[in-house]
Tab-separated table of C-alpha atoms in Angstrom:
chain	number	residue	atom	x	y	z
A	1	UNK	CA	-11.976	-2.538	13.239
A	2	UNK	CA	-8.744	-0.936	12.596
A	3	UNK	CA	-7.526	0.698	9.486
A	4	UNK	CA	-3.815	1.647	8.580
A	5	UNK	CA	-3.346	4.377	6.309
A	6	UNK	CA	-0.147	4.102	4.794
A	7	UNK	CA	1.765	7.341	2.827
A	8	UNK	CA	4.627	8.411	0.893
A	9	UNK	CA	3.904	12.213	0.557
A	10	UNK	CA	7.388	14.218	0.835
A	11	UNK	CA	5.577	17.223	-0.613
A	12	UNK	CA	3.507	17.306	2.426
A	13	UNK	CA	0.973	20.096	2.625
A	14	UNK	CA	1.507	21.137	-1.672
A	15	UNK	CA	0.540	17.323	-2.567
A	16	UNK	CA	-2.708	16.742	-4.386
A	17	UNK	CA	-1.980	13.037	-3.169
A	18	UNK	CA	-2.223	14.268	0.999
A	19	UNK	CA	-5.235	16.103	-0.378
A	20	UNK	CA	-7.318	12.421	-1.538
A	21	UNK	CA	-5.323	10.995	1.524
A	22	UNK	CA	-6.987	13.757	3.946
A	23	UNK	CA	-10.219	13.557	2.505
A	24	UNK	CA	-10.549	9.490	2.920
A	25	UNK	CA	-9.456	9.744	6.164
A	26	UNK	CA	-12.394	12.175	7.309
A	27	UNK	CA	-14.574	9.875	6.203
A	28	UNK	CA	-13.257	6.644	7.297
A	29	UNK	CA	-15.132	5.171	10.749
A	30	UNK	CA	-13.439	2.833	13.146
A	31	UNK	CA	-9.853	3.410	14.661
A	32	UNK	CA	-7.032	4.846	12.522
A	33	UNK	CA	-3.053	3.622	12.300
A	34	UNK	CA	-0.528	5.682	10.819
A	35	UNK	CA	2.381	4.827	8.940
A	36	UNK	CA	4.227	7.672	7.411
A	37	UNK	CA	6.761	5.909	4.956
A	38	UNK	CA	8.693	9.879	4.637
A	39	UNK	CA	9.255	9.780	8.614
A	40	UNK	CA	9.509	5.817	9.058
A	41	UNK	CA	11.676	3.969	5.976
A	42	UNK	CA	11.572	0.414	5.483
A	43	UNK	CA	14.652	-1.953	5.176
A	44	UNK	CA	15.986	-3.379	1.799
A	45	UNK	CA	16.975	-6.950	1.466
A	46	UNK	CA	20.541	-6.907	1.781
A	47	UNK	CA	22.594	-9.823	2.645
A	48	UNK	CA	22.448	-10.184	6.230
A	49	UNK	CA	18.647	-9.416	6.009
A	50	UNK	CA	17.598	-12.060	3.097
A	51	UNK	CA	19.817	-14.674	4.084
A	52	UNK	CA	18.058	-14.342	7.143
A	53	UNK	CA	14.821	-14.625	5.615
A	54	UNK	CA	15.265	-17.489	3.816
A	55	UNK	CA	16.699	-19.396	6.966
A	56	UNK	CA	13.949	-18.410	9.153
A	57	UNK	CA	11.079	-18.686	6.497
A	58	UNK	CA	11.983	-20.930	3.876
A	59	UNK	CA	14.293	-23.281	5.902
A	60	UNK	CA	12.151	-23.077	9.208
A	61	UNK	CA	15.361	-22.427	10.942
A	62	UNK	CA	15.921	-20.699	14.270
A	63	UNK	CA	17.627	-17.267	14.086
A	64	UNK	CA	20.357	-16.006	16.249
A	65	UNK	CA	20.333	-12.389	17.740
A	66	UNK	CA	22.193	-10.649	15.141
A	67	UNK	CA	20.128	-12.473	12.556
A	68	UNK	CA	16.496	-11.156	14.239
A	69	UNK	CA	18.167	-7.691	14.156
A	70	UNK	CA	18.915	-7.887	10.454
A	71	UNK	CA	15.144	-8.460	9.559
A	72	UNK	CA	13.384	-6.538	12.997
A	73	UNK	CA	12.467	-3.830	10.892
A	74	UNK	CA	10.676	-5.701	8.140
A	75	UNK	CA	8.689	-8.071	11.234
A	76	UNK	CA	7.700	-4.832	12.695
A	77	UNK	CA	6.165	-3.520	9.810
A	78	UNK	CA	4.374	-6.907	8.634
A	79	UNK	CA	3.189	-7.303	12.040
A	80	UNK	CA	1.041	-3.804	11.731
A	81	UNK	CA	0.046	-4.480	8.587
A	82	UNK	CA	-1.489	-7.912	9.426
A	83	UNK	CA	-2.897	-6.168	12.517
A	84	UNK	CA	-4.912	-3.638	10.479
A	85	UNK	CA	-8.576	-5.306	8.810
A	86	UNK	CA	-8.404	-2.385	6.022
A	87	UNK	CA	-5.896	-0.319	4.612
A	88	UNK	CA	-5.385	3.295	2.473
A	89	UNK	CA	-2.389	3.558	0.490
A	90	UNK	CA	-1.560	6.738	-0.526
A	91	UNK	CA	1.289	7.924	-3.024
A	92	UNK	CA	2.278	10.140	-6.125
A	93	UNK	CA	3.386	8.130	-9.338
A	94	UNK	CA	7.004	8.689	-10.130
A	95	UNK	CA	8.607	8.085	-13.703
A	96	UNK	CA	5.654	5.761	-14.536
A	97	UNK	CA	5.692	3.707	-11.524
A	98	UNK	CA	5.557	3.699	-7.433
A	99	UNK	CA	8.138	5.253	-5.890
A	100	UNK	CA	10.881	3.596	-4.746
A	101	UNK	CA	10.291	3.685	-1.228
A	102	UNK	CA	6.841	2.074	-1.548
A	103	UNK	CA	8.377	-1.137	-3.387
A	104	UNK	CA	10.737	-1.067	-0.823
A	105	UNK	CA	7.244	-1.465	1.765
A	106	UNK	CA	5.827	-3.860	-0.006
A	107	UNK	CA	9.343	-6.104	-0.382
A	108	UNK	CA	9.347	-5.326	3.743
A	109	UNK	CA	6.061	-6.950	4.471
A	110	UNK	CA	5.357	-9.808	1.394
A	111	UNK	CA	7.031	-12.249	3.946
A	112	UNK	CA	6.474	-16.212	3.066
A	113	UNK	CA	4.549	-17.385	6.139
A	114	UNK	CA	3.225	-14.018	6.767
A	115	UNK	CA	1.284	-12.936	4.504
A	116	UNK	CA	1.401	-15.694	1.318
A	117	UNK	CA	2.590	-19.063	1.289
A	118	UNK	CA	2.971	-21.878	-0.777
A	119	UNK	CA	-0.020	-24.691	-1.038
A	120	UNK	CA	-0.347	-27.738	-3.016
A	121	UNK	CA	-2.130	-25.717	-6.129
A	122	UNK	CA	0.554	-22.664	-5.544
A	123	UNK	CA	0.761	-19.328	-4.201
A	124	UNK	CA	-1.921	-18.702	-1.376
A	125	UNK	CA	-2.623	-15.077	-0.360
A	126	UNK	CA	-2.833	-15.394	3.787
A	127	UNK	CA	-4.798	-11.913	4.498
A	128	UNK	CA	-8.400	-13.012	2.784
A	129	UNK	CA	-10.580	-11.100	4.832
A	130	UNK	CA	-8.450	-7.461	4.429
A	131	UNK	CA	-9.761	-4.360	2.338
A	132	UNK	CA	-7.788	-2.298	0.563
A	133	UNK	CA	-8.043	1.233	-1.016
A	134	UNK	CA	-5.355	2.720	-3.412
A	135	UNK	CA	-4.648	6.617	-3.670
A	136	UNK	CA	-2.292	7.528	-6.326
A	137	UNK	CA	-1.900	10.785	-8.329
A	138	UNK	CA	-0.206	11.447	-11.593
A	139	UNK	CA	0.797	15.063	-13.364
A	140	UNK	CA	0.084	13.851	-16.858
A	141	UNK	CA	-2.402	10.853	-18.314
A	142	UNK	CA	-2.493	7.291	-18.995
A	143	UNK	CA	-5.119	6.508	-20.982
A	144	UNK	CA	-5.041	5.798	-24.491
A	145	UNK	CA	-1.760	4.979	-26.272
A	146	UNK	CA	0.220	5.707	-23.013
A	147	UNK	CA	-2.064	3.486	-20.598
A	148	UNK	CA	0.763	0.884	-21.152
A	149	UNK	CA	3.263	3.174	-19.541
A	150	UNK	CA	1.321	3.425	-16.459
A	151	UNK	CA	3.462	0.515	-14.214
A	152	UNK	CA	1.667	1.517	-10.901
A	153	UNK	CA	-2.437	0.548	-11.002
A	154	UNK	CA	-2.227	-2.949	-12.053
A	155	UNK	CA	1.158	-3.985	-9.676
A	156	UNK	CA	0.097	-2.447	-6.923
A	157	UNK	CA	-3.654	-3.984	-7.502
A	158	UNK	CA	-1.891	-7.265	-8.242
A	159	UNK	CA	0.402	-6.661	-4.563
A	160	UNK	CA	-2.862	-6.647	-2.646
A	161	UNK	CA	-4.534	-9.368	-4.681
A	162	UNK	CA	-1.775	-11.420	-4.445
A	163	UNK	CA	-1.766	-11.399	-0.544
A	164	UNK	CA	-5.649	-12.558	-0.664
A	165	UNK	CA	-7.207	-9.139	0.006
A	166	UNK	CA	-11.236	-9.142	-0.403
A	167	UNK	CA	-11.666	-5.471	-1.706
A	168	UNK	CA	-8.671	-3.528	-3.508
A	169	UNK	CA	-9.791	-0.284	-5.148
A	170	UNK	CA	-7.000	1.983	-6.663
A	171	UNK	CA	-8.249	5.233	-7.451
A	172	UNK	CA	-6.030	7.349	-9.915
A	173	UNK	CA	-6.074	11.007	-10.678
A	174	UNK	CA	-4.468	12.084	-13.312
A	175	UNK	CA	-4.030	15.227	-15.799
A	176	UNK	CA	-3.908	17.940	-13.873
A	177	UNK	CA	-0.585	19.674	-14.855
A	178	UNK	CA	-1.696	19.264	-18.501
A	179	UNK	CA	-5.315	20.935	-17.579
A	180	UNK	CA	-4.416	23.507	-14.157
A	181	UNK	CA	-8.227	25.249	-15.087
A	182	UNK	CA	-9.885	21.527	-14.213
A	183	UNK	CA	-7.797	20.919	-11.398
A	184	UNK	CA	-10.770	21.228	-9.348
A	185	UNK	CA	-13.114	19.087	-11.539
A	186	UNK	CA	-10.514	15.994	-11.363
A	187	UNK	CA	-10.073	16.314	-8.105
A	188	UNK	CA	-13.722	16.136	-7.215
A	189	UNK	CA	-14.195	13.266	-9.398
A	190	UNK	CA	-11.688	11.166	-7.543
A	191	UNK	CA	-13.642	11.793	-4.309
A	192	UNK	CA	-16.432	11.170	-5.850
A	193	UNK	CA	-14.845	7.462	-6.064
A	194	UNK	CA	-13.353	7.665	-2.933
A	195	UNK	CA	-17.098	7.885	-1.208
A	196	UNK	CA	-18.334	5.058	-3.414
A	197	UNK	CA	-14.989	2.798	-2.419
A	198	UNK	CA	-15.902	3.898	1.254
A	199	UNK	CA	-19.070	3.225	1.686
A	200	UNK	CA	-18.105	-0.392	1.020
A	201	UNK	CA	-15.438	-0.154	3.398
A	202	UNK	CA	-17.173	1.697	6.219
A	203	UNK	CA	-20.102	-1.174	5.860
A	204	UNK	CA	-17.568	-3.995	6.794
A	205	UNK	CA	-16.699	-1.808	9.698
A	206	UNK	CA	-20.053	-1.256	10.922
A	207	UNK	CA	-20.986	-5.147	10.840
A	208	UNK	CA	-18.346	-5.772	12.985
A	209	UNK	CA	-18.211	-2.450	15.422
């Protein structure tokens, strides 16, 4: 059983979000994939690289060499995700939303063919036995009036859902540049939820180890 934890944490060692990350990690069992999105970026869809796609996976058409180029990057990153049975996504909420970079990921990899399609009743996630766990961390709160501003929990939930994924947990932590004195008591709550969203993981890696 493999799991891929996947980052965006350019404050490295200062990020609360590498903290979650770090913790997770030492408590995940099986074997561990990295992707580090800071050190490794994804490709946009420009024009050489979506007219490509839409030859190769909507048209079922063969690609030439310079076409296969254009979209390499975005089949080398699908192909490890598909390979991985769980994954940890870890990342710091920016302006309300995931950072750019992380869209950019999930643009790379939601490939028709690959990891959705299109059935006779619609959209069919292709990845229906895959677990999922969501780190993100936020300096102020959305909850009350302002949980409508938060543009990250439900679309990244609805990315992984969307793809057929069995388990998706995303764990927020939020607050703590409002509060600095309960720094410590947020962050321990969010591990707190990080061992609960494990233990579920872990067991689906122990059936099959």
């Amino acid at each position: 059983m493999k799991t891929l934890v996947i980052s965006y944490l350019p404050r490295r060692e200062r990020s609360r979000t590498k903290k979650l990350q770090d913790y997770a990690v030492k408590n995940l069992k099986g074997e561990i994939e990295y992707l580090d999105l800071v050190k490794e970026l994804p490709s946009f869809f420009l024009e050489e690289s979506l007219s490509a796609y839409y030859k190769r996976n909507y048209a079922k058409q063969k690609l030439d060499d310079h076409e296969k180029k254009a979209i390499e990057q975005m089949d080398k990153l699908t192909n490890q995700f598909k390979s991985a049975d769980n994954i940890v996504l870890a990342y710091p909420m920016y302006n309300m939303s995931m950072p750019g970079i992380v869209k950019t990921y999930f643009d790379s990899i939601l490939l028709k063919g690959e990891t959705w399609d299109i059935g006779e009743k619609g959209y069919v996630g292709l990845l229906k036995e895959k677990n999922a766990i969501v780190i993100t961390t936020s300096a102020g709160i959305y909850e009350g009036d302002f949980s409508n501003w938060d543009h990250s929990t439900n679309f990244v939930n609805h990315l992984f859902q969307f793809m057929g994924f069995k388990l998706v947990d995303v764990i927020h932590t939020g607050g703590m540049n409002g509060n600095p004195d309960h720094e410590k008591l947020i962050m321990d709550k969010s591990k707190l939820k990080i061992e609960e969203s494990l233990k579920e993981l872990n067991k689906t890696i122990e059936i099959t180890i």
